[in-house]
PDB file of C-alpha atoms in Angstrom:
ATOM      1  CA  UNK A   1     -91.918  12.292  26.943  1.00 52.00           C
ATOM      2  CA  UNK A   2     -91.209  13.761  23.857  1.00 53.00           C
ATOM      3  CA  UNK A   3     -88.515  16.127  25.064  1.00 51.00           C
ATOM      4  CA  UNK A   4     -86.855  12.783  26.961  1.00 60.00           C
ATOM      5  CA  UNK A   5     -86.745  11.156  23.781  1.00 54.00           C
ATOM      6  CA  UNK A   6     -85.489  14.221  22.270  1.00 50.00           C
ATOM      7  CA  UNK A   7     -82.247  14.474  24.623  1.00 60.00           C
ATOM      8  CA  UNK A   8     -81.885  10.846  24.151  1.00 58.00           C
ATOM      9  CA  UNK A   9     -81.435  11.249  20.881  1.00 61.00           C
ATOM     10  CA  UNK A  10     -79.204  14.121  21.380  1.00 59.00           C
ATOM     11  CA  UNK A  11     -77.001  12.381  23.378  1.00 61.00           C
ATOM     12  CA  UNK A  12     -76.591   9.396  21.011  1.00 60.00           C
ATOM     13  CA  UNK A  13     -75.486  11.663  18.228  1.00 64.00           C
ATOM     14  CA  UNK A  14     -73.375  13.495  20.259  1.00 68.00           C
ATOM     15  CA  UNK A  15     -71.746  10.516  21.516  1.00 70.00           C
ATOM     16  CA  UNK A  16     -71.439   9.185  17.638  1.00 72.00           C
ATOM     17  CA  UNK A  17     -69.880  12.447  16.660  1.00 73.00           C
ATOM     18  CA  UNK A  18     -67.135  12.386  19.041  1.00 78.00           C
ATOM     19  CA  UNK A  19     -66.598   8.696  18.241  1.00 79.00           C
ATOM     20  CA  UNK A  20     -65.971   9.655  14.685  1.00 80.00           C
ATOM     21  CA  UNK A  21     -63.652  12.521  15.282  1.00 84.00           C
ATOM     22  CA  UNK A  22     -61.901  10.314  17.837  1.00 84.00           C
ATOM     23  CA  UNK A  23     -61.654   8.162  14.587  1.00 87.00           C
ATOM     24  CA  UNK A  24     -60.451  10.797  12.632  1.00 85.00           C
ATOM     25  CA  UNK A  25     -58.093  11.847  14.947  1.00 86.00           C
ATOM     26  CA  UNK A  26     -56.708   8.570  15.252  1.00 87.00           C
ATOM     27  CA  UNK A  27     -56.617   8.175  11.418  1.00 88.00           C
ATOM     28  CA  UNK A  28     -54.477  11.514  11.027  1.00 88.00           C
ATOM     29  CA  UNK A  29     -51.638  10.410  13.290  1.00 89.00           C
ATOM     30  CA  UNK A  30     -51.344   6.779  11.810  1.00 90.00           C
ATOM     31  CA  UNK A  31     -51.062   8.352   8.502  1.00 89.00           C
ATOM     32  CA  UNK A  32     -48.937  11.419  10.009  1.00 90.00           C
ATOM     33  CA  UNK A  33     -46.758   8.478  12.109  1.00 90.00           C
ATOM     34  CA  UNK A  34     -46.510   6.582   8.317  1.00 90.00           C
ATOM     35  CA  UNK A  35     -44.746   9.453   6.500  1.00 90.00           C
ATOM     36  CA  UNK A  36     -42.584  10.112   9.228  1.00 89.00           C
ATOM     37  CA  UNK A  37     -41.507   6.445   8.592  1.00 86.00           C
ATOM     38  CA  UNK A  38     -41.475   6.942   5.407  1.00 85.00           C
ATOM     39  CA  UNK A  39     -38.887   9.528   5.207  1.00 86.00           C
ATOM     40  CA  UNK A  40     -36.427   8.174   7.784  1.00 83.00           C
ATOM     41  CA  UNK A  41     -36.253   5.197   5.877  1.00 82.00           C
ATOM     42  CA  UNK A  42     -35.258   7.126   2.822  1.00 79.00           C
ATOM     43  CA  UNK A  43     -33.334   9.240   4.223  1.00 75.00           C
ATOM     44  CA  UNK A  44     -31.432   6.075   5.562  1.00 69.00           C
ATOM     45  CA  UNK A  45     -31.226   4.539   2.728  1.00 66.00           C
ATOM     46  CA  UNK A  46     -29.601   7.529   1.090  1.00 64.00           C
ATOM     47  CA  UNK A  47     -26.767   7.835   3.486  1.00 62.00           C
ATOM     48  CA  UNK A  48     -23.526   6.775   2.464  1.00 57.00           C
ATOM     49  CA  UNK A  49     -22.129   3.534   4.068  1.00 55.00           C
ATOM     50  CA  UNK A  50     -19.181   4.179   6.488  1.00 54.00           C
ATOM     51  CA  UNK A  51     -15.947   2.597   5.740  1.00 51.00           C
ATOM     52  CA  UNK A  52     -15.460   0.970   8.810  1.00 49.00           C
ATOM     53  CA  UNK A  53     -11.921  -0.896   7.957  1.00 50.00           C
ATOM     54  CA  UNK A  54      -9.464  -0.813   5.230  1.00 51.00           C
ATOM     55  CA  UNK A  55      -6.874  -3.616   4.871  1.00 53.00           C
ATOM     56  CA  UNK A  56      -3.206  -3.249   4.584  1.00 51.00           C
ATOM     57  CA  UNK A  57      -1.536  -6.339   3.241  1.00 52.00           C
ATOM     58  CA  UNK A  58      -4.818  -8.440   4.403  1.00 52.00           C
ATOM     59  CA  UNK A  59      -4.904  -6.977   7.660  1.00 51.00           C
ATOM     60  CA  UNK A  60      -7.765  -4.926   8.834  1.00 52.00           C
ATOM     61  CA  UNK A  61      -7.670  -1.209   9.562  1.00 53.00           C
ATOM     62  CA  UNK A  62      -9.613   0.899  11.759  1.00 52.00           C
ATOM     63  CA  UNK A  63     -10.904   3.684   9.961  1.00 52.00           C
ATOM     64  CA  UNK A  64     -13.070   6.020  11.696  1.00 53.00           C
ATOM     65  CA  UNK A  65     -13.008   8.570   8.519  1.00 65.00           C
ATOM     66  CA  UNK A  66     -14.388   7.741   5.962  1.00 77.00           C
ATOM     67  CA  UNK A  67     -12.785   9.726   3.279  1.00 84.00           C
ATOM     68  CA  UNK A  68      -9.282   8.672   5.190  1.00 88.00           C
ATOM     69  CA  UNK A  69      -7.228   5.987   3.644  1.00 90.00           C
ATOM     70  CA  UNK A  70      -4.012   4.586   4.415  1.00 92.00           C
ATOM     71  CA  UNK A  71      -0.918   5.640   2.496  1.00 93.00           C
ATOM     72  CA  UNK A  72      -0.205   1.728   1.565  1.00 94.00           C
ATOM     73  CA  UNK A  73      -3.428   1.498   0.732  1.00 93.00           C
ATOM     74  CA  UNK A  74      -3.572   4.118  -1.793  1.00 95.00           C
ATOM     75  CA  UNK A  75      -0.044   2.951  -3.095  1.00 95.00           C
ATOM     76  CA  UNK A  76      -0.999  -0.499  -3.367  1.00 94.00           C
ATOM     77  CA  UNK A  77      -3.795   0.210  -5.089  1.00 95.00           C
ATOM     78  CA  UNK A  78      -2.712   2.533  -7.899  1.00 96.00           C
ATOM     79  CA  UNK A  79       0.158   0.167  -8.189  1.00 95.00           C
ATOM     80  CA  UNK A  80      -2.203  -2.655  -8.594  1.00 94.00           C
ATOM     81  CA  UNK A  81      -4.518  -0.613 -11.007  1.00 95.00           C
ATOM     82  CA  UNK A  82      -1.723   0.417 -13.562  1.00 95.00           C
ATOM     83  CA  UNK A  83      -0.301  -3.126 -13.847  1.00 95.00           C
ATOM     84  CA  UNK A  84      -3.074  -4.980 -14.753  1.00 93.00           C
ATOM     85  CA  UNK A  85      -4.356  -1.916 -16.899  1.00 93.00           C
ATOM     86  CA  UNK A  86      -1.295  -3.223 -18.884  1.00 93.00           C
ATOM     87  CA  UNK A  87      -1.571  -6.547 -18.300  1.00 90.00           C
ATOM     88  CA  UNK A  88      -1.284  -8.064 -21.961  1.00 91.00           C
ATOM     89  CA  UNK A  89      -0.094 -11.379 -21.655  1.00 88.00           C
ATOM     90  CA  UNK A  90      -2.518 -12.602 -24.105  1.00 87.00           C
ATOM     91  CA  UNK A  91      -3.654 -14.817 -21.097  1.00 87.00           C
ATOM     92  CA  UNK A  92      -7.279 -14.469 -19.341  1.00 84.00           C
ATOM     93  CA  UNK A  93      -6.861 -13.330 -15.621  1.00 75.00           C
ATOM     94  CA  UNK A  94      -6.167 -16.641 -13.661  1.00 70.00           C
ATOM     95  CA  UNK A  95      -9.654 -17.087 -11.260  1.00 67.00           C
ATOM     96  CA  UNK A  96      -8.056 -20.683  -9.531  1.00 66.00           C
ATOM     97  CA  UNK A  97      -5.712 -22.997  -9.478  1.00 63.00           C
ATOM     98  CA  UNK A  98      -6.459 -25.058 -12.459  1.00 69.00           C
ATOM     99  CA  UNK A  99      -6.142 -21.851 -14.642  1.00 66.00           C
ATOM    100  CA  UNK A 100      -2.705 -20.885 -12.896  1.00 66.00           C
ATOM    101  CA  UNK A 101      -1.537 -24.230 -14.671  1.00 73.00           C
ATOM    102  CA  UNK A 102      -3.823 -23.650 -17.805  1.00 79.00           C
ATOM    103  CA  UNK A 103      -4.835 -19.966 -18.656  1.00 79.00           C
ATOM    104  CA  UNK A 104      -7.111 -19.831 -20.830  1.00 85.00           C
ATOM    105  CA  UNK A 105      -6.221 -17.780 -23.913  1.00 87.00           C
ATOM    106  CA  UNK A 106      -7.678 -13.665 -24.012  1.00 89.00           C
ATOM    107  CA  UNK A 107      -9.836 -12.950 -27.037  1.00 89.00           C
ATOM    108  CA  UNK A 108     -10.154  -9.628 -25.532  1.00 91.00           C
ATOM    109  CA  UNK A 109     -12.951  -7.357 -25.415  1.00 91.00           C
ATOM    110  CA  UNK A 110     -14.286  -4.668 -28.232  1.00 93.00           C
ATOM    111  CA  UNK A 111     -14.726  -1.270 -27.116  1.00 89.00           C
ATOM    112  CA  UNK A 112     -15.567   2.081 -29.467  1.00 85.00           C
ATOM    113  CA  UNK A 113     -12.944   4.567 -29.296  1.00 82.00           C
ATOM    114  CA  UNK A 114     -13.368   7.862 -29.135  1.00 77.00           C
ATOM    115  CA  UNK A 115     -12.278   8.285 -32.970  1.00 77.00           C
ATOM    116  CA  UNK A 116     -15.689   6.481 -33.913  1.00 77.00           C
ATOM    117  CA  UNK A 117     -13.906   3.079 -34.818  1.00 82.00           C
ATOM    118  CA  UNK A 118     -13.704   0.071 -32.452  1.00 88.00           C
ATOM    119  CA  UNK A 119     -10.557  -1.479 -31.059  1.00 91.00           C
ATOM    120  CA  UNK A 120      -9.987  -4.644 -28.399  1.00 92.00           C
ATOM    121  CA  UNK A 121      -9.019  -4.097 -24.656  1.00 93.00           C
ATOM    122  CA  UNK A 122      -7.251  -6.876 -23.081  1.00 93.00           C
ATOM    123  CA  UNK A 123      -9.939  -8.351 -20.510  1.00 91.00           C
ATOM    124  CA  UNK A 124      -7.177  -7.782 -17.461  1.00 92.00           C
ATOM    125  CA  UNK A 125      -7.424  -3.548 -18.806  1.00 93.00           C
ATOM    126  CA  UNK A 126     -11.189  -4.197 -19.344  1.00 92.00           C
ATOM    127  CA  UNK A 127     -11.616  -4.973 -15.890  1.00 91.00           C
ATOM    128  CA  UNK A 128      -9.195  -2.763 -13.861  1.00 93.00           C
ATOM    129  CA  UNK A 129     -10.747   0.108 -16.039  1.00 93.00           C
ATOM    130  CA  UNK A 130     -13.451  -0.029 -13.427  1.00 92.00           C
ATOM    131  CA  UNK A 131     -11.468   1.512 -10.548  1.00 93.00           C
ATOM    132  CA  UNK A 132     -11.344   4.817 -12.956  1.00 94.00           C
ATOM    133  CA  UNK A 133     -14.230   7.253 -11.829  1.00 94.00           C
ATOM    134  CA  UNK A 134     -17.228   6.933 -14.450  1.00 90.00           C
ATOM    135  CA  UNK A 135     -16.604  10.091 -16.518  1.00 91.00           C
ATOM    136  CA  UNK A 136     -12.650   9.372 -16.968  1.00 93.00           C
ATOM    137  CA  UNK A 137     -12.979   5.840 -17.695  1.00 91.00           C
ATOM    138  CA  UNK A 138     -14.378   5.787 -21.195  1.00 89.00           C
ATOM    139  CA  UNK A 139     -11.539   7.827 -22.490  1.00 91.00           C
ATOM    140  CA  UNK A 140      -8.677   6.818 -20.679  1.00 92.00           C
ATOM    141  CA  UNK A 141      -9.642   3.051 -21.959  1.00 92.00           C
ATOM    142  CA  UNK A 142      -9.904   4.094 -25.619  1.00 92.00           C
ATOM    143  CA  UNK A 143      -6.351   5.078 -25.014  1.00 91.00           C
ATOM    144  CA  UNK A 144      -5.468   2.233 -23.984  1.00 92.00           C
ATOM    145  CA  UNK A 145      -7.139   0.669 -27.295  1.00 92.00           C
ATOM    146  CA  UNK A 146      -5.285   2.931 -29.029  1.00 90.00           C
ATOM    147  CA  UNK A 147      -2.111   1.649 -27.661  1.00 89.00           C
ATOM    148  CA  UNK A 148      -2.815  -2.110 -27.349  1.00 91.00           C
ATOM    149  CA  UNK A 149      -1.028  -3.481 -30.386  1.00 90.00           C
ATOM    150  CA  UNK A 150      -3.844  -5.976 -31.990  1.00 90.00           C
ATOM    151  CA  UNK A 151      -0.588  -8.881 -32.018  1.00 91.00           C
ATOM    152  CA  UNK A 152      -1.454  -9.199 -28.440  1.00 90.00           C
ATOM    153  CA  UNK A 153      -4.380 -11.439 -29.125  1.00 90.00           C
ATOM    154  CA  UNK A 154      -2.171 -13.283 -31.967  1.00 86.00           C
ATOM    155  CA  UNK A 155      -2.547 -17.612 -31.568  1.00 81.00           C
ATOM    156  CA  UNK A 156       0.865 -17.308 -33.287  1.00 82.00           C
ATOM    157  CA  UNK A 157       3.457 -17.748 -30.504  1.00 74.00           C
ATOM    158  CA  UNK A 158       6.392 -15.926 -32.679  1.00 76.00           C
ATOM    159  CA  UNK A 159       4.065 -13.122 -33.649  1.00 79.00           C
ATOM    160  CA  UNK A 160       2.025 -12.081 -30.648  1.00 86.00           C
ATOM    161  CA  UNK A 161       3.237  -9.225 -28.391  1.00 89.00           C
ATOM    162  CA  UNK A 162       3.828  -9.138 -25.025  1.00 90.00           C
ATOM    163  CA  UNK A 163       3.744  -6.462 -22.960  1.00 91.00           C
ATOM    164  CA  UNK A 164       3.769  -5.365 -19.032  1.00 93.00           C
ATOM    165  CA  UNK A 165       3.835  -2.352 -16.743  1.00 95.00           C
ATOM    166  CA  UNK A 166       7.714  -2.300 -14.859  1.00 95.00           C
ATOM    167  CA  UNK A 167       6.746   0.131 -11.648  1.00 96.00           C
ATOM    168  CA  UNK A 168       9.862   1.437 -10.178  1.00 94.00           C
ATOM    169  CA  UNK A 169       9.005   3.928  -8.248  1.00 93.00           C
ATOM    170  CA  UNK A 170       5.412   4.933  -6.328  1.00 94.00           C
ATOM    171  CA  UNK A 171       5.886   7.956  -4.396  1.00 94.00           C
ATOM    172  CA  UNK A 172       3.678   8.686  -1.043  1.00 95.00           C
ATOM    173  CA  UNK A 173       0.723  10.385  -1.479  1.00 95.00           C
ATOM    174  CA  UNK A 174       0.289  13.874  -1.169  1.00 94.00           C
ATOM    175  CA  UNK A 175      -3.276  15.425  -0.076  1.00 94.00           C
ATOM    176  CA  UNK A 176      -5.163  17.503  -2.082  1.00 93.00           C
ATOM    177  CA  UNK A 177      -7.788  17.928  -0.206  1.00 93.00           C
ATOM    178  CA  UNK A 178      -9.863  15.781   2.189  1.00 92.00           C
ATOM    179  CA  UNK A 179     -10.354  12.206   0.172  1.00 93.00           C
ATOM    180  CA  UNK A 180      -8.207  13.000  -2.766  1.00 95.00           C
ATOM    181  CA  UNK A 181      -4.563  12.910  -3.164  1.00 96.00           C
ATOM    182  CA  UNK A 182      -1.903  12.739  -5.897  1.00 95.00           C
ATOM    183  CA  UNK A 183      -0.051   9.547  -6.219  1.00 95.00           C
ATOM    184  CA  UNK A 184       3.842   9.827  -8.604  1.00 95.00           C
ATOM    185  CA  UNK A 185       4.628   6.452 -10.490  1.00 95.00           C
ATOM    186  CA  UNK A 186       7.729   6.006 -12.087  1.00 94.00           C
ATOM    187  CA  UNK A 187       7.635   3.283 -14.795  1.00 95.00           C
ATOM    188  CA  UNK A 188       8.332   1.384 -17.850  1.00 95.00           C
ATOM    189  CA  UNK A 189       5.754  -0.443 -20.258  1.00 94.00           C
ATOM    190  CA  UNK A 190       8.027  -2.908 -21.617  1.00 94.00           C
ATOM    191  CA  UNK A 191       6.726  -5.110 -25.230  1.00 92.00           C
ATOM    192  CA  UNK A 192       8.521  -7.806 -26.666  1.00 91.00           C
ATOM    193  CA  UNK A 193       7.551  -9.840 -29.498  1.00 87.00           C
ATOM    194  CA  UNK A 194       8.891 -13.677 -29.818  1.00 79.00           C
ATOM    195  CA  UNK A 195      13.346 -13.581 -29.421  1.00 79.00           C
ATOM    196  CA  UNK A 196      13.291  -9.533 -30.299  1.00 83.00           C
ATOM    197  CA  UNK A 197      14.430  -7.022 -28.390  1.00 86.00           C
ATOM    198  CA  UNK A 198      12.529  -5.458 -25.742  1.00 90.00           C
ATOM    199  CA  UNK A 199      11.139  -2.021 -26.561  1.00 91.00           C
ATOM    200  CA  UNK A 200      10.817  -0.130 -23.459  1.00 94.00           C
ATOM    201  CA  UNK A 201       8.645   2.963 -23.359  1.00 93.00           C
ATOM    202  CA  UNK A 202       9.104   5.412 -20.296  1.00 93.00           C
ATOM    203  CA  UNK A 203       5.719   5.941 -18.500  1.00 93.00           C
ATOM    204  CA  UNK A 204       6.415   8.500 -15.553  1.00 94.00           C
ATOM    205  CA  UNK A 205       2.367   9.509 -14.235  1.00 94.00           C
ATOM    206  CA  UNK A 206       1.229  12.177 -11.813  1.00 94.00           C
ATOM    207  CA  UNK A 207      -2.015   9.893 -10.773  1.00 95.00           C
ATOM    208  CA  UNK A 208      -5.240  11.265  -8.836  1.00 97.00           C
ATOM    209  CA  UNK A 209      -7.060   9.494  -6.458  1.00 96.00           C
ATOM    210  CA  UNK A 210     -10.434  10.489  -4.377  1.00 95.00           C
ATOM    211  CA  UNK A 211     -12.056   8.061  -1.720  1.00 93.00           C
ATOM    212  CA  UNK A 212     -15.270   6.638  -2.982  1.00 89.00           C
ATOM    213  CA  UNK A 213     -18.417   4.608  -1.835  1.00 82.00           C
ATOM    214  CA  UNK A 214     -18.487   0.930  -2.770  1.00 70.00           C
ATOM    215  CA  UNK A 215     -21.488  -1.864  -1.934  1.00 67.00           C
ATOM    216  CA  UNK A 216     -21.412  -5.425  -2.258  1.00 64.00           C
ATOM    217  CA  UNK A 217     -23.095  -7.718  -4.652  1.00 62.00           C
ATOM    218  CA  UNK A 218     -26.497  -8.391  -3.729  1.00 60.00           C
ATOM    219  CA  UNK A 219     -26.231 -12.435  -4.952  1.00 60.00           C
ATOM    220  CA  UNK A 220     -22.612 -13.819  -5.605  1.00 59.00           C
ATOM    221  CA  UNK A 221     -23.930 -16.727  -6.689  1.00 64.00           C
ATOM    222  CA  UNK A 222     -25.614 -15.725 -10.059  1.00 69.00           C
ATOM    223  CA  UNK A 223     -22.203 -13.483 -10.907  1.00 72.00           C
ATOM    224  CA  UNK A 224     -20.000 -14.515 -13.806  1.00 74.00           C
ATOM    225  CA  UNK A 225     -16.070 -14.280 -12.875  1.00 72.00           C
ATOM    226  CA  UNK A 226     -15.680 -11.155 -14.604  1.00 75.00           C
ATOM    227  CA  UNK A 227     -18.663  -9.254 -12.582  1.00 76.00           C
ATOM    228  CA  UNK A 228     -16.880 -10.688  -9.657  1.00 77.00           C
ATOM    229  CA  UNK A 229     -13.526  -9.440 -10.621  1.00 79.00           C
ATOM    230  CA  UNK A 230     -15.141  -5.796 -11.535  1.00 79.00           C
ATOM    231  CA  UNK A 231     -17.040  -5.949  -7.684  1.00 80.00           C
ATOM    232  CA  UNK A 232     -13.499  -6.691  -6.412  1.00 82.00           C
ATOM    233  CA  UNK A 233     -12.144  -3.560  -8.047  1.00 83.00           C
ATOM    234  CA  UNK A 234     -14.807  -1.329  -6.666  1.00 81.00           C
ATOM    235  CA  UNK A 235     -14.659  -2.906  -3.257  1.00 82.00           C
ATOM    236  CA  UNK A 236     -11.182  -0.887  -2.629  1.00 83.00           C
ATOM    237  CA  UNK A 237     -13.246   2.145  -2.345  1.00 89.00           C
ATOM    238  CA  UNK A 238     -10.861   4.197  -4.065  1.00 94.00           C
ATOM    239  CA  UNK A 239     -10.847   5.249  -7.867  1.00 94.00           C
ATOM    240  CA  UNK A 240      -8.425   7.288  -9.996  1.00 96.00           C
ATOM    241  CA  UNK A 241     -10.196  10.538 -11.848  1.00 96.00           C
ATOM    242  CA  UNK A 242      -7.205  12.147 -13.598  1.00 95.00           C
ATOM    243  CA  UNK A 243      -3.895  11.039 -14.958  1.00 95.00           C
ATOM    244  CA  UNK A 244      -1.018  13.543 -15.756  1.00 93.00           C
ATOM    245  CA  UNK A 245       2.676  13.676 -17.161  1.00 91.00           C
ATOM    246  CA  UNK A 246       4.972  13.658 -14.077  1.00 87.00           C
ATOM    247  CA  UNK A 247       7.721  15.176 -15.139  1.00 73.00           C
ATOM    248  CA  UNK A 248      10.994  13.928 -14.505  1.00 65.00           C
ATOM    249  CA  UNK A 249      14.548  16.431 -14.488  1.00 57.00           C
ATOM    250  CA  UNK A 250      16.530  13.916 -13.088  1.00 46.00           C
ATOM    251  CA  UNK A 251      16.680  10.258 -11.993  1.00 46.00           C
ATOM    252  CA  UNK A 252      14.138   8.962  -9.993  1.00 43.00           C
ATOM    253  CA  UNK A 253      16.362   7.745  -7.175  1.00 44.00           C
ATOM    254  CA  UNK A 254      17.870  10.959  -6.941  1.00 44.00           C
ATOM    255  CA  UNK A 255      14.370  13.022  -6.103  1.00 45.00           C
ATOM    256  CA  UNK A 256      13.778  13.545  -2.464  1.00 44.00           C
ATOM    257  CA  UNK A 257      11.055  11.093  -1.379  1.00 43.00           C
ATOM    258  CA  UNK A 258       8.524  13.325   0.109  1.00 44.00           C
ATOM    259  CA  UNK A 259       7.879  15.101  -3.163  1.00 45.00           C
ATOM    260  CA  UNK A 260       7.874  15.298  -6.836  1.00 48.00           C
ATOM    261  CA  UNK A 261       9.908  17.312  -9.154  1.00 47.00           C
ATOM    262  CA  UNK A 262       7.502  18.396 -11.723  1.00 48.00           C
ATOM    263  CA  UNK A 263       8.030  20.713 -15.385  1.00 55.00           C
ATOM    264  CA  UNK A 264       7.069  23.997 -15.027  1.00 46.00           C
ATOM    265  CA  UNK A 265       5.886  24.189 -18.424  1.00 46.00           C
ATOM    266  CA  UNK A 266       3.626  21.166 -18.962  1.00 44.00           C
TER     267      UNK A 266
END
């Protein structure tokens, strides 16, 4: 009886013991199945959204690239880019139709220079500064400070300055490399103050462009206009890194259009 009892028992343990390691077992690959999760939904959530259209003129692009981008594109946007940049009118950027009529007048924006002191931006330059890649930005817009003449935020009508960017020429862009290229603008920033003459200042620019990443806003309906306007830059997935002299030896309508005609000696 006693060794009946004794197998009994043996049996029942047994039987416990391979429960629990069943248990065990189990427990490992839920865990093991977890991470596994885990990292595939990091390692989604680090991959770079594909640009899956591009628009030229408002019309939708197939792009099956994603560091491709049209040629209009790319002109259209550095040509877009540059003139607001310049864009001091003195006037806020016009967000509907009752400011078209109305625009409300620029106070424009304080920014520190790279000299230490701290100059105003128009808000137009403030906000197409963000289509400049991160670590070119801050310096090319404390040039702009620099050349923003403080008149342009004057509430004296014969005393404020006006000023623009006249683009005559953007040339086709020519590939560096895959997602950057090198864009040729041919221009004149033009500033006129009241009845004076206009002072026109020649500003001919080898400009660089690479192909970026760009996500949406994740509520539009808590954005101001201006962090609506900046989204709207980014969404073009395209910034400029570097600006350049382009060097002109002869009139622009005289170059041959597949190419620039660059100093030697820069």
């Amino acid at each position: 009886l006693m060794v009946r009892l004794l197998e009994k028992q043996k049996r029942k343990t047994n039987l416990f013991v391979t429960l629990a390691i069943a248990t065990f077992g189990l427990h490992l690959l839920t865990l093991l199945l977890l991470i596994i999760q885990g990292l595939t939904i990091r390692q989604l959530s680090l991959q770079k959204p594909p640009t899956f259209v591009e628009l030229v003129d408002g019309k939708p692009v197939n792009n099956q690239n994603e560091l491709e981008r049209k040629p209009e594109v790319i002109q259209k946007f550095v040509s877009q880019t540059m003139e607001s940049m310049f864009d001091w009118s003195g006037k806020l950027p016009v967000q509907n139709v009752n400011q078209a009529n109305n625009p409300k007048k620029d106070l424009g924006i304080s920014i520190r220079t790279l000299q230490g002191g701290s100059k105003k931006v128009t808000t137009s330059s403030w906000v197409a500064s963000f289509a400049f890649s991160e670590d070119f930005r801050k310096g090319f817009l404390s040039t702009v400070a620099e050349l923003t003449p403080p008149e342009v935020f004057s509430s004296n009508s014969n005393q404020a300055i006006l000023a623009e960017l006249n683009i005559t020429r953007i040339y086709p862009p020519q590939e560096i490399e895959p997602g950057k290229w090198r864009v040729g603008m041919v221009a004149n920033l033009v500033q006129k103050r009241g009845k004076d003459k206009e002072i026109v200042t020649p500003f001919n620019k080898d400009i660089f462009v690479q192909a970026i990443d760009a996500f949406d806003y994740p509520i539009a309906t808590n954005l101001t206009d201006l962090q609506k306007a900046i989204y709207k830059t980014r969404s073009e997935k395209l910034e400029i890194y570097e600006i350049r002299e382009l060097c002109l030896t002869d009139k622009y309508d005289n170059l041959a259009t597949d190419g620039f005609n660059r100093c030697r000696n820069r």
